[in-house]
Each structure stands twice: as structure tokens, then as C-alpha cells.
Coordinates of C-alpha atoms in Angstrom, one line a residue:
M71 CA 64.3 166.0 97.2
E72 CA 63.8 167.9 100.6
D73 CA 66.1 170.5 102.0
G74 CA 67.6 168.2 104.8
E75 CA 68.6 165.4 102.4
H76 CA 71.5 165.2 100.0
S77 CA 72.7 162.7 97.5
P78 CA 76.1 160.8 98.0
L79 CA 77.0 162.0 94.5
L80 CA 76.8 165.6 95.6
S81 CA 79.2 167.6 97.7
Q82 CA 77.9 169.6 100.6
G83 CA 79.5 173.1 101.1
T84 CA 80.4 174.9 104.3
A85 CA 77.2 177.0 104.3
G86 CA 74.9 174.0 104.1
Q87 CA 74.4 174.3 100.3
V88 CA 74.6 171.3 98.2
Q89 CA 77.0 171.7 95.3
P90 CA 77.1 169.3 92.3
L91 CA 80.2 167.1 91.9
T92 CA 82.1 168.1 88.8
R93 CA 85.1 166.6 87.1
N94 CA 87.5 169.2 88.6
S95 CA 86.0 168.9 92.1
P96 CA 88.4 167.6 94.7
P97 CA 87.5 164.3 96.4
T98 CA 85.6 164.6 99.6
S99 CA 85.6 162.6 102.7
N100 CA 82.2 161.1 101.9
I101 CA 83.8 159.0 99.0
P102 CA 86.1 156.3 100.3
G103 CA 89.6 156.5 99.0
P104 CA 92.0 153.6 98.1
A105 CA 93.1 153.1 101.7
L106 CA 89.6 153.1 103.0
W107 CA 88.5 150.7 100.3
E108 CA 91.3 148.2 101.2
D109 CA 90.4 148.5 104.9
Q110 CA 86.7 147.8 104.0
V111 CA 87.7 144.8 101.9
G112 CA 89.7 143.4 104.7
A113 CA 86.9 144.0 107.2
W114 CA 84.3 142.3 105.0
G115 CA 86.5 139.4 104.0
C116 CA 85.5 139.9 100.4
R117 CA 87.4 137.4 98.2
C118 CA 85.4 138.3 95.1
C119 CA 86.2 142.0 95.0
P120 CA 88.6 143.3 92.4
G121 CA 92.1 143.4 93.9
A122 CA 91.3 140.9 96.6
K123 CA 91.2 138.0 94.1
H124 CA 94.6 139.0 92.7
Q125 CA 96.1 139.3 96.2
A126 CA 94.8 135.9 97.2
W127 CA 96.1 134.3 94.0
R128 CA 99.5 135.8 94.7
E129 CA 99.5 134.4 98.2
G130 CA 98.6 130.9 97.0
Q131 CA 101.2 131.1 94.2
A132 CA 103.9 131.9 96.7
S133 CA 102.8 129.1 99.1
S134 CA 102.9 126.3 96.5
L135 CA 106.5 125.8 95.5
P136 CA 106.8 124.0 92.1
L137 CA 109.4 121.2 91.5
S138 CA 112.6 122.2 89.8
T139 CA 113.2 121.5 86.2
G140 CA 115.3 118.4 86.9
S141 CA 112.8 117.0 89.4
S142 CA 110.0 117.6 86.9
C143 CA 111.9 115.6 84.3
V144 CA 112.4 112.8 86.8
K145 CA 108.7 112.9 87.6
Y146 CA 107.5 112.6 84.0
L147 CA 110.2 110.0 83.1
T148 CA 109.0 107.9 86.0
F149 CA 105.4 108.3 85.0
L150 CA 106.0 107.4 81.3
S151 CA 108.2 104.4 82.0
N152 CA 105.8 102.9 84.5
F153 CA 102.8 103.7 82.3
L154 CA 104.4 101.6 79.5
F155 CA 105.1 98.7 81.8
S156 CA 101.7 98.9 83.3
L157 CA 100.1 98.6 79.8
L158 CA 102.2 95.5 79.1
A159 CA 101.2 94.0 82.5
L160 CA 97.5 94.7 82.0
L161 CA 97.7 93.0 78.6
A162 CA 99.3 89.9 80.2
L163 CA 96.6 90.0 83.0
A164 CA 93.8 90.2 80.4
A165 CA 95.4 87.4 78.4
G166 CA 95.7 85.2 81.4
L167 CA 92.1 85.9 82.6
W168 CA 90.8 85.2 79.1
G169 CA 92.7 81.9 78.9
L170 CA 91.4 80.7 82.3
T171 CA 87.8 81.8 81.4
V172 CA 87.9 80.0 78.0
K173 CA 89.3 76.8 79.5
R174 CA 86.8 76.6 82.4
S175 CA 83.8 74.5 81.4
P176 CA 80.3 75.9 82.1
E177 CA 79.5 72.9 84.2
G178 CA 82.5 73.2 86.3
G179 CA 81.8 76.7 87.5
W180 CA 84.4 78.7 89.6
G181 CA 84.0 76.8 92.9
G182 CA 86.9 74.4 92.5
A183 CA 90.6 75.1 92.7
L184 CA 92.3 77.1 89.9
P185 CA 94.2 75.0 87.4
T186 CA 98.0 75.0 87.6
D187 CA 98.8 75.9 84.1
P188 CA 100.8 78.6 82.2
M189 CA 97.7 80.9 82.0
L190 CA 97.5 81.0 85.8
G191 CA 101.2 82.1 86.0
L192 CA 100.5 84.7 83.3
L193 CA 97.5 86.0 85.3
L194 CA 99.4 86.3 88.6
G195 CA 102.4 87.8 87.0
G196 CA 100.4 90.4 85.2
L197 CA 98.5 91.2 88.3
L198 CA 101.6 91.7 90.4
V199 CA 103.4 93.8 87.9
S200 CA 100.4 95.9 87.1
V201 CA 99.8 96.8 90.8
V202 CA 103.5 97.8 91.3
T203 CA 103.8 99.8 88.0
L204 CA 100.4 101.6 88.5
S205 CA 101.4 102.6 92.0
G206 CA 104.6 104.1 90.6
C207 CA 102.7 105.7 87.7
L208 CA 100.1 107.4 89.9
G209 CA 102.6 108.2 92.6
A210 CA 104.7 110.1 90.2
L211 CA 101.8 111.9 88.4
C212 CA 100.1 112.9 91.6
E213 CA 103.3 113.5 93.6
N214 CA 102.0 111.1 96.3
S215 CA 104.8 110.1 98.7
C216 CA 102.9 107.1 100.1
L217 CA 102.4 105.5 96.6
L218 CA 106.1 106.2 95.8
R219 CA 107.3 104.6 99.0
F220 CA 105.1 101.5 98.3
Y221 CA 106.6 101.4 94.7
C222 CA 110.1 101.6 96.0
G223 CA 109.5 98.9 98.5
A224 CA 107.9 96.6 95.9
V225 CA 110.8 97.1 93.4
L226 CA 113.4 96.6 96.1
T227 CA 111.6 93.3 97.2
C228 CA 111.6 92.1 93.6
L229 CA 115.3 92.8 93.2
A230 CA 116.0 90.9 96.4
L231 CA 113.9 87.9 95.2
E232 CA 115.6 87.9 91.8
A233 CA 119.0 87.9 93.5
L234 CA 117.9 85.0 95.7
A235 CA 116.5 83.1 92.7
G236 CA 119.7 83.6 90.7
A237 CA 121.7 82.3 93.7
L238 CA 119.4 79.3 93.9
V239 CA 119.7 78.5 90.2
V240 CA 123.5 78.5 90.4
A241 CA 123.5 76.4 93.6
L242 CA 120.8 73.9 92.6
W243 CA 121.5 73.7 88.9
G244 CA 121.6 69.9 88.9
P245 CA 118.3 69.3 90.7
L246 CA 116.7 72.0 88.5
Q247 CA 117.7 70.1 85.4
D248 CA 116.1 66.9 86.8
G249 CA 113.0 68.9 87.6
L250 CA 112.9 70.3 84.0
K251 CA 113.3 66.8 82.6
Y252 CA 110.4 65.6 84.9
T253 CA 108.3 68.5 83.6
L254 CA 108.7 67.3 80.1
H255 CA 107.5 63.8 81.0
V256 CA 104.5 65.3 82.8
A257 CA 103.7 67.5 79.7
I258 CA 103.8 64.3 77.5
I259 CA 101.4 62.5 79.9
Q260 CA 99.0 65.4 80.0
Y261 CA 99.3 66.4 76.4
R262 CA 95.6 65.9 75.5
D263 CA 94.2 67.2 78.8
D264 CA 95.6 70.8 78.7
P265 CA 95.4 72.8 75.5
D266 CA 97.9 75.4 76.7
L267 CA 100.4 72.7 77.6
R268 CA 99.8 71.0 74.3
F269 CA 100.5 74.3 72.5
L270 CA 103.8 74.9 74.4
L271 CA 105.0 71.3 73.9
D272 CA 104.3 71.5 70.2
R273 CA 106.2 74.8 70.0
V274 CA 109.2 73.2 71.8
Q275 CA 109.2 70.1 69.6
L276 CA 108.9 72.2 66.4
G277 CA 111.5 74.8 67.5
L278 CA 114.1 72.3 68.8
Q279 CA 113.3 69.7 66.1
C280 CA 112.9 66.9 68.7
C281 CA 110.3 64.4 69.9
G282 CA 109.6 63.3 73.4
A283 CA 111.7 63.9 76.5
V284 CA 114.6 61.6 76.0
S285 CA 113.5 59.8 72.8
Y286 CA 110.4 59.5 70.6
Q287 CA 109.5 56.3 72.5
D288 CA 108.5 58.5 75.6
W289 CA 105.1 59.1 73.9
Q290 CA 104.2 55.6 75.0
Q291 CA 103.6 57.1 78.4
N292 CA 100.6 59.0 77.0
L293 CA 97.3 57.3 77.3
Y294 CA 96.1 58.2 73.8
F295 CA 99.4 57.4 71.9
N296 CA 100.2 54.2 73.7
C297 CA 100.2 51.1 71.5
S298 CA 97.8 49.4 73.9
S299 CA 95.2 52.2 73.6
P300 CA 92.0 51.3 71.8
G301 CA 91.8 54.7 70.1
V302 CA 92.6 55.6 66.5
Q303 CA 95.8 57.4 67.7
A304 CA 97.4 54.2 69.2
C305 CA 101.1 53.8 68.3
S306 CA 101.1 57.3 66.8
L307 CA 102.9 60.6 67.5
P308 CA 101.8 64.2 67.4
A309 CA 102.3 66.2 64.2
S310 CA 104.9 68.4 65.9
C311 CA 107.2 65.3 65.9
C312 CA 107.2 65.0 62.1
I313 CA 110.2 66.1 60.1
N314 CA 107.9 67.6 57.4
P315 CA 104.4 68.0 59.0
Q316 CA 103.1 70.1 56.1
E317 CA 104.3 67.6 53.4
E318 CA 104.8 70.3 50.8
G319 CA 101.3 71.7 51.5
A320 CA 99.9 74.8 53.1
L321 CA 98.1 72.9 55.9
V322 CA 99.6 70.8 58.6
N323 CA 99.0 67.0 58.1
T324 CA 97.9 66.0 61.6
Q325 CA 98.1 62.3 60.6
C326 CA 101.7 62.4 59.6
G327 CA 102.8 60.6 62.7
F328 CA 100.1 57.8 62.6
G329 CA 101.5 54.3 63.3
V330 CA 105.1 55.5 63.6
L331 CA 105.7 53.6 66.9
H332 CA 105.0 50.4 65.0
L333 CA 108.0 51.0 62.7
D334 CA 111.6 50.2 63.5
R335 CA 114.1 53.0 64.3
D336 CA 115.4 53.5 60.8
A337 CA 112.0 53.6 59.2
A338 CA 110.7 56.0 61.9
G339 CA 113.7 58.2 61.4
Q340 CA 112.5 59.0 57.9
V341 CA 109.2 60.4 59.2
V342 CA 109.8 61.9 62.7
Y343 CA 112.6 63.2 64.9
L344 CA 114.1 60.4 67.0
Q345 CA 116.1 62.5 69.5
G346 CA 114.3 63.7 72.6
C347 CA 113.9 67.3 73.6
W348 CA 115.9 67.2 76.8
P349 CA 119.3 66.7 75.3
V350 CA 118.6 69.3 72.7
L351 CA 117.3 71.7 75.4
Q352 CA 120.5 71.2 77.4
Q353 CA 122.6 72.1 74.4
W354 CA 120.4 75.1 73.7
L355 CA 120.8 76.4 77.3
R356 CA 124.6 76.0 77.1
G357 CA 124.8 77.8 73.8
N358 CA 122.5 80.7 74.9
M359 CA 123.7 81.1 78.5
R360 CA 125.3 84.4 77.7
A361 CA 122.1 85.8 76.1
I362 CA 120.0 84.6 79.0
G363 CA 122.4 86.3 81.4
S364 CA 122.3 89.5 79.4
C365 CA 118.5 89.5 79.5
A366 CA 118.5 89.0 83.3
I367 CA 121.0 91.8 83.8
T368 CA 119.0 94.1 81.6
V369 CA 115.9 93.5 83.7
V370 CA 117.8 94.2 86.9
V371 CA 119.3 97.4 85.4
I372 CA 115.8 98.6 84.4
Q373 CA 114.4 97.9 87.8
G374 CA 117.3 99.6 89.5
T375 CA 116.9 102.7 87.3
E376 CA 113.2 102.9 88.1
L377 CA 114.1 102.6 91.8
L378 CA 116.6 105.4 91.6
L379 CA 114.2 107.7 89.7
A380 CA 111.5 107.1 92.3
A381 CA 114.0 107.7 95.2
C382 CA 115.1 111.0 93.5
L383 CA 111.5 112.1 93.2
L384 CA 110.8 111.2 96.8
R385 CA 113.7 113.4 97.9
A386 CA 112.6 116.3 95.7
L387 CA 109.1 116.1 97.3
A388 CA 110.6 116.0 100.8
V389 CA 112.7 119.1 100.0
Q390 CA 109.6 120.8 98.6
K391 CA 107.6 120.0 101.7
A392 CA 110.4 121.2 104.0
A393 CA 110.6 124.5 102.1
K394 CA 106.8 125.0 102.3
D395 CA 106.8 124.3 106.1
T396 CA 109.6 126.8 106.7
E397 CA 108.1 129.5 104.5
P398 CA 106.9 132.5 106.6
G399 CA 103.2 133.1 106.5
P400 CA 101.5 136.3 105.3
L401 CA 101.5 139.2 107.7

């Protein structure tokens, strides 16, 4: 090293001599101190330097205000409840889509109108409920005010529609009973054409222990069971009309109702149920009116609770945003 040069690790004396920097040597002006180092960090804008990272983390921690403990409980309770309901809705949606897909013939394609059957109602109901519950689930988890407002509006609309439906049921109870009776006649006529309708009607007849809409003679309206039909099921009844369809066996005897419409009333009463499903259904509705009302009230209470939780979470998010906006910035 030449005489005019010196190392930054060495201290230069007053006489121009270069002195080595020892452990006991005082700091010199050539080595930047803590204050000079902080000024240099601020001038360079170094976010990766030691100390600068910690300071930036503290500033970010102060600017993002977390929810309170109560608001966090509301958030996760809203998320969990809507997550469970969304799973049920997605299962209903999948079941409805599977039912429609199975029932569509390969030749028919998907160009025609969708069939008006229970599977279509299950599909549309599952789709509607899944959209609403997923919006509430994601809105609570992500703390998204837009999704939570959509969820509150959807739940509020459902509550209004349910209240309107309840009022219409009370006001139009007589016409609704006539419509339900007509639906049973239509189900009898289309018994062989729709497998889902056949399944539901069989469950109704087996559960209520009845046959037909008003009497077992209503099955004369069906093209296959009519006595003038040329088929093998002429003057017969479905196995769900039989008093003992299994006949002490493990399997259902599908021919237990063959030729019953040829018999007189007393002989037919030994094999099948003679009373129609509509009178029995009326008695069942009167006897279970309190249970039906309790179920309806439970559904309304659950929806109201979900709406209240979402509204509380929206208010907590609004308070958090207001506190963040009024917080003074770093100097």
C-alpha cells in the first residue's frame, strides 16, 4: 500500500500517520454511527436492511386493525353455519342434476324443455340455496362487505317470500286443497311415464295405507291399469296399493294387485286398500298441523339468526374501516 492511501479499517492520526484500529480505540468519524446508518437507510429506501424490516412490519401491524373477540366469534359462527348449509344445498343440487341426467334419454338430447318433475325442483332449490349460503360463507371468511350485503339481501328476500307464501296458504287454503287433489289425479294418470312421480306416489300410498285419490277405482284413469287396456296390467293395481305386498316374503310381490278391479268391493278389500289417499292426507295434515308450523317457525328463526349475525359482522367491518381511515399516518 502506498503512502497516500489508507484503509477504512485504519484510523488516521493528526500527524498523517496511519494507526491500526484496536479494540480500545474510540470510534472515528469515518465509521458511520447508528444515527448516520438510519439516515442512510432512509435515503436508500432499503426495506431489506436489518431494522428497516422490523420497522415496516410494526407500521403495517399498526395500520391493520384486527376484529375484536366478539366480532371474530360472529365471523367464524357465520362461516361455519353457512358452510354446513352450503354442503347440504350442494348435495341437493348434485342429486337433482343426477336425476335429470339419468332420466334424459340419449336420443332426446338437451335441446328440449326441461321436465317439470320433482328432480327439477330439487335442482333449482339446491342451486338457489347454494349460491346464497356460499356468498355468506365466503363473505364471512374473507371479510368481504359486498358478499355479506348480497347475502343479507337474499336472506331478507327469502323471509319476505316465505311470509307471503304463509299468508297465501292461510287465505287460499280451500283452492290449495283442490289443487292438491288434482295433483294426485295427475300423478295417477302419469304413473308409468315418470319414475320419480311413481316413486313418490308409491311412498304416499304405502305410508298412508291408501290407494288412488278418492278411492281405489281412480286407477281406472291410468292407461295401463284401465280394464279396457290390452296390456297384461289391465284391471290391476300397483303393488303399493296392496295390504300385504310382501306376502310374508322378503321381496315385494309386484303382481299382488293383478285383476283386483275385476273383483267386488268386499273381495277387493281383502287384498288392497279401498280408501283413497286424499281423505287420509287431509286427516294427516290436520293432525300434524302443529308439527308443520313448528318446522316452519324453526326455519324462519334460523334464517333470522343468520341475518342478524351477518348484520353484526357488517357493522364490525364498518367500524374497523372507519378506525383505519381515521388513524394518523406515520410521520
